[in-house]
Coordinates of N, CA, C and O in Angstrom, one line a residue:
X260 N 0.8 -1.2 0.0 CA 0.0 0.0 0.0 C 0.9 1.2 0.0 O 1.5 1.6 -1.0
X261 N 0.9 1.8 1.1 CA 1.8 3.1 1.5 C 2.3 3.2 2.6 O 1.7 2.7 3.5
X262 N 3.7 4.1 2.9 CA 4.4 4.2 3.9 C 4.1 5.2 4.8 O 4.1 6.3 4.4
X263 N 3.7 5.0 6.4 CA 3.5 6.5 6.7 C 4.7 6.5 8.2 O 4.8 5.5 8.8
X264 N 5.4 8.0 8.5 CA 5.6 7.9 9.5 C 4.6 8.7 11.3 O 3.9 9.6 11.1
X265 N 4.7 8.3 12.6 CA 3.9 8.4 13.1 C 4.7 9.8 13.9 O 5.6 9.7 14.6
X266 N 4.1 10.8 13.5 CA 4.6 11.8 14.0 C 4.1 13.0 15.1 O 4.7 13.9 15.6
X267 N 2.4 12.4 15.5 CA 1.6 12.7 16.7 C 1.1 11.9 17.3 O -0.1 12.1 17.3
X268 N 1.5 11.0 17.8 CA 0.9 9.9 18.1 C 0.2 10.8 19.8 O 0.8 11.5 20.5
X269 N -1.5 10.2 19.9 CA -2.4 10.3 20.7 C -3.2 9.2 21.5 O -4.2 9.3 22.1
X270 N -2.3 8.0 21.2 CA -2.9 6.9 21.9 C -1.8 6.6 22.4 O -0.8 7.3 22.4
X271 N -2.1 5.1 23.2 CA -0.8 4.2 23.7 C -0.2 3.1 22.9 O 0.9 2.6 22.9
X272 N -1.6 2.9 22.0 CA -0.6 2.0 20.8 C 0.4 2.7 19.8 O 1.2 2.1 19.1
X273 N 0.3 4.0 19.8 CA 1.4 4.5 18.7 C 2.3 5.3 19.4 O 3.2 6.0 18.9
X274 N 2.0 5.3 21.3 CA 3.5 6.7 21.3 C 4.4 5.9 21.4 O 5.4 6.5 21.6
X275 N 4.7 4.4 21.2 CA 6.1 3.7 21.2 C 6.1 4.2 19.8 O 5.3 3.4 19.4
X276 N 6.2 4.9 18.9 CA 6.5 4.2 17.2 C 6.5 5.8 16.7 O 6.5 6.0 15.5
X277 N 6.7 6.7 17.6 CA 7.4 8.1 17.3 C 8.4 8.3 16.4 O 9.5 7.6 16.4
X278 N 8.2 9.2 15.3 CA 9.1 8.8 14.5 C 9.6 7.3 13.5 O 10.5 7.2 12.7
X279 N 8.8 6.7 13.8 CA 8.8 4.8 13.0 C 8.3 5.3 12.0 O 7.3 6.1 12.0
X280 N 8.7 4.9 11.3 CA 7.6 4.7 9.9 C 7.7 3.4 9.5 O 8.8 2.7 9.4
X281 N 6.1 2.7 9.1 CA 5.5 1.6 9.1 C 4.9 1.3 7.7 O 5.1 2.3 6.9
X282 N 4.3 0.2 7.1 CA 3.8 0.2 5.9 C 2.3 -0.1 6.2 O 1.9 -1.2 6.7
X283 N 1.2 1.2 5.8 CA -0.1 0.7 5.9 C -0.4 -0.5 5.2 O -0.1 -0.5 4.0
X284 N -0.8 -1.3 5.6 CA -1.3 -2.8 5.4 C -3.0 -3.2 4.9 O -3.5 -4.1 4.3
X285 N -3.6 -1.6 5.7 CA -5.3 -1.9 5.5 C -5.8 -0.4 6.5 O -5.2 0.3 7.3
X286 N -7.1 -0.4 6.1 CA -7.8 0.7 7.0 C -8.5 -0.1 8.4 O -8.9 -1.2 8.6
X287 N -8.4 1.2 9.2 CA -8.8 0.5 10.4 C -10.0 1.8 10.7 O -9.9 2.9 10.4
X288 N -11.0 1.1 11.2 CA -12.4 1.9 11.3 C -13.6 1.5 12.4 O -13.5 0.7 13.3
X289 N -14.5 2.1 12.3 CA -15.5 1.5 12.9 C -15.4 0.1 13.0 O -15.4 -0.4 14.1
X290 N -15.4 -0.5 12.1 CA -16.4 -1.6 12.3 C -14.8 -2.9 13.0 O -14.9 -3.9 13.7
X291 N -13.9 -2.4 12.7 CA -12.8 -3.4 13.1 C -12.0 -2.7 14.7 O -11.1 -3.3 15.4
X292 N -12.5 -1.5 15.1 CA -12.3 -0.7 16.3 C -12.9 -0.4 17.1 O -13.9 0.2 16.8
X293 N -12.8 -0.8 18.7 CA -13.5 -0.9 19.7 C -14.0 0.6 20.2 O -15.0 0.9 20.8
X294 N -12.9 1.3 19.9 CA -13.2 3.2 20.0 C -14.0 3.5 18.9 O -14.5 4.7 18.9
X295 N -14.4 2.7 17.9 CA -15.0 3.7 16.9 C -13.9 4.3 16.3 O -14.7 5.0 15.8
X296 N -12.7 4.7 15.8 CA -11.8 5.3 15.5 C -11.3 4.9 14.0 O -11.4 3.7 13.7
X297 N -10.8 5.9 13.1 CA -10.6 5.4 12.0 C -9.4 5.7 11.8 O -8.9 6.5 12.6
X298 N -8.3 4.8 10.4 CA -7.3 5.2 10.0 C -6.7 3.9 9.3 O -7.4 3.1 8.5
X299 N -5.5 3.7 9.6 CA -4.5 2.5 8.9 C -4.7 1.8 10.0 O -5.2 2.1 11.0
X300 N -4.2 0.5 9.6 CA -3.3 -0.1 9.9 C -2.2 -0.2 9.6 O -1.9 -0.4 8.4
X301 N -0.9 -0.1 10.6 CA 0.3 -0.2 10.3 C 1.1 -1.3 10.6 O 1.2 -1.7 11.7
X302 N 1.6 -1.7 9.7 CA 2.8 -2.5 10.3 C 4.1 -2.1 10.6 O 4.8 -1.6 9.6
X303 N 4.8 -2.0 11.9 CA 5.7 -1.7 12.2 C 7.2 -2.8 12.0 O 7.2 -4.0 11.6
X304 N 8.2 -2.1 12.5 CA 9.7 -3.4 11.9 C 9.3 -4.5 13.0 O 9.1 -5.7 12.7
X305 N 9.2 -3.9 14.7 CA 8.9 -5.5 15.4 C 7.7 -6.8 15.1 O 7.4 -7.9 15.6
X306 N 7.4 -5.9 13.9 CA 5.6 -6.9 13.4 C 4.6 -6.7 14.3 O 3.8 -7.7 14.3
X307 N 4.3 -6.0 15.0 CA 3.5 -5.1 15.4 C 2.9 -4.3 14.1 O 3.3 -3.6 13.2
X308 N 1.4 -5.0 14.8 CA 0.6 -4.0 13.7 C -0.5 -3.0 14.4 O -1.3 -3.6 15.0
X309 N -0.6 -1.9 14.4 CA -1.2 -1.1 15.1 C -2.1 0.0 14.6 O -1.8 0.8 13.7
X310 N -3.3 0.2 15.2 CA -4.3 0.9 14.5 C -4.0 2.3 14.8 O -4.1 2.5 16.0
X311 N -3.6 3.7 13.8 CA -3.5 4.6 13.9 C -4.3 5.5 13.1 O -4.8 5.1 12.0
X312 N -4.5 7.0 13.6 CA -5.7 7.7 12.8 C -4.7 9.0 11.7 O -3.6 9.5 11.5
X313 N -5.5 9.0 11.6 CA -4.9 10.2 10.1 C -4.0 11.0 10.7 O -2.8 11.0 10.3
X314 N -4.6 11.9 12.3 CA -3.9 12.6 12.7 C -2.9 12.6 12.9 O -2.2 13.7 13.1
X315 N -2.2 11.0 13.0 CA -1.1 11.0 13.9 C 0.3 10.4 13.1 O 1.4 10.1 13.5
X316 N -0.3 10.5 11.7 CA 1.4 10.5 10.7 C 0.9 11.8 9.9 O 0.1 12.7 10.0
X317 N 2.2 11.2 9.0 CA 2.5 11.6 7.6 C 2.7 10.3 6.6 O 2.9 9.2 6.9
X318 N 2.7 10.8 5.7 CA 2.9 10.0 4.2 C 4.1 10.3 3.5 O 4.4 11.2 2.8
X319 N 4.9 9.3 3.7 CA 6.0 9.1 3.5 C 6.5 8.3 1.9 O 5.5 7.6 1.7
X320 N 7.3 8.1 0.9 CA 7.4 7.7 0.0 C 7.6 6.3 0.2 O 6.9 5.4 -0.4
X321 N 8.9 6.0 1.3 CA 8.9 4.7 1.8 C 10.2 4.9 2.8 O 10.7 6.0 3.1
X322 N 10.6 3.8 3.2 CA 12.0 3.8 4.2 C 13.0 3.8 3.5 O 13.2 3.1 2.5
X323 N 13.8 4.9 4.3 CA 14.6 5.3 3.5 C 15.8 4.4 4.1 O 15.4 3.5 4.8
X324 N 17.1 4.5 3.8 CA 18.1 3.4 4.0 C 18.5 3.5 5.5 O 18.5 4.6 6.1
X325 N 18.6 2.6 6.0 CA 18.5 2.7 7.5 C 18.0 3.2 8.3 O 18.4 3.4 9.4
X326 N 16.8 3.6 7.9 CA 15.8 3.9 8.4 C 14.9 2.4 8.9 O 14.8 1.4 8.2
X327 N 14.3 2.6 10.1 CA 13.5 1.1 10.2 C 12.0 1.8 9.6 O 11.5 2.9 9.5
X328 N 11.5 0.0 9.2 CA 10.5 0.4 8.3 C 9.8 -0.8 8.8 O 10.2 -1.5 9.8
X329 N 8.2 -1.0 7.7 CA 7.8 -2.6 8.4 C 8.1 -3.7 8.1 O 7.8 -4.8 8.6
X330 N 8.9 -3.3 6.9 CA 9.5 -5.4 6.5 C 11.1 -5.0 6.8 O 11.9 -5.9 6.7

């Protein structure tokens, strides 16, 4: 899909991943979220996949060289 990094993160699943950039994998929304909350899914480098909302990246091209990414 596409690469985003997490650069406001407002929950507790994304303030570890500050700065991470992850590869969205799928949308996360109502119907797959217990807040009601929408956005990606991301996969992060530990394989951790975690539901984040628009607010809390950017869109990134992809990882850049040593940079960690999700694969």
């Amino acid at each position: 899909m596409h690469w985003v990094r997490v650069i406001n993160p407002q929950y507790d699943q994304s303030r570890r991943y500050l700065g991470k950039v992850g590869e969205v994998i799928g949308r996360w929304g109502p119907d797959n979220s217990a807040d009601g909350r929408e956005g990606y899914l991301v996969e992060f480098p530990d394989g951790e996949i975690v539901g984040v909302t628009e607010e809390e990246v950017e869109r990134v091209q992809e990882a850049e060289p040593g940079e960690e990414s999700g694969r």
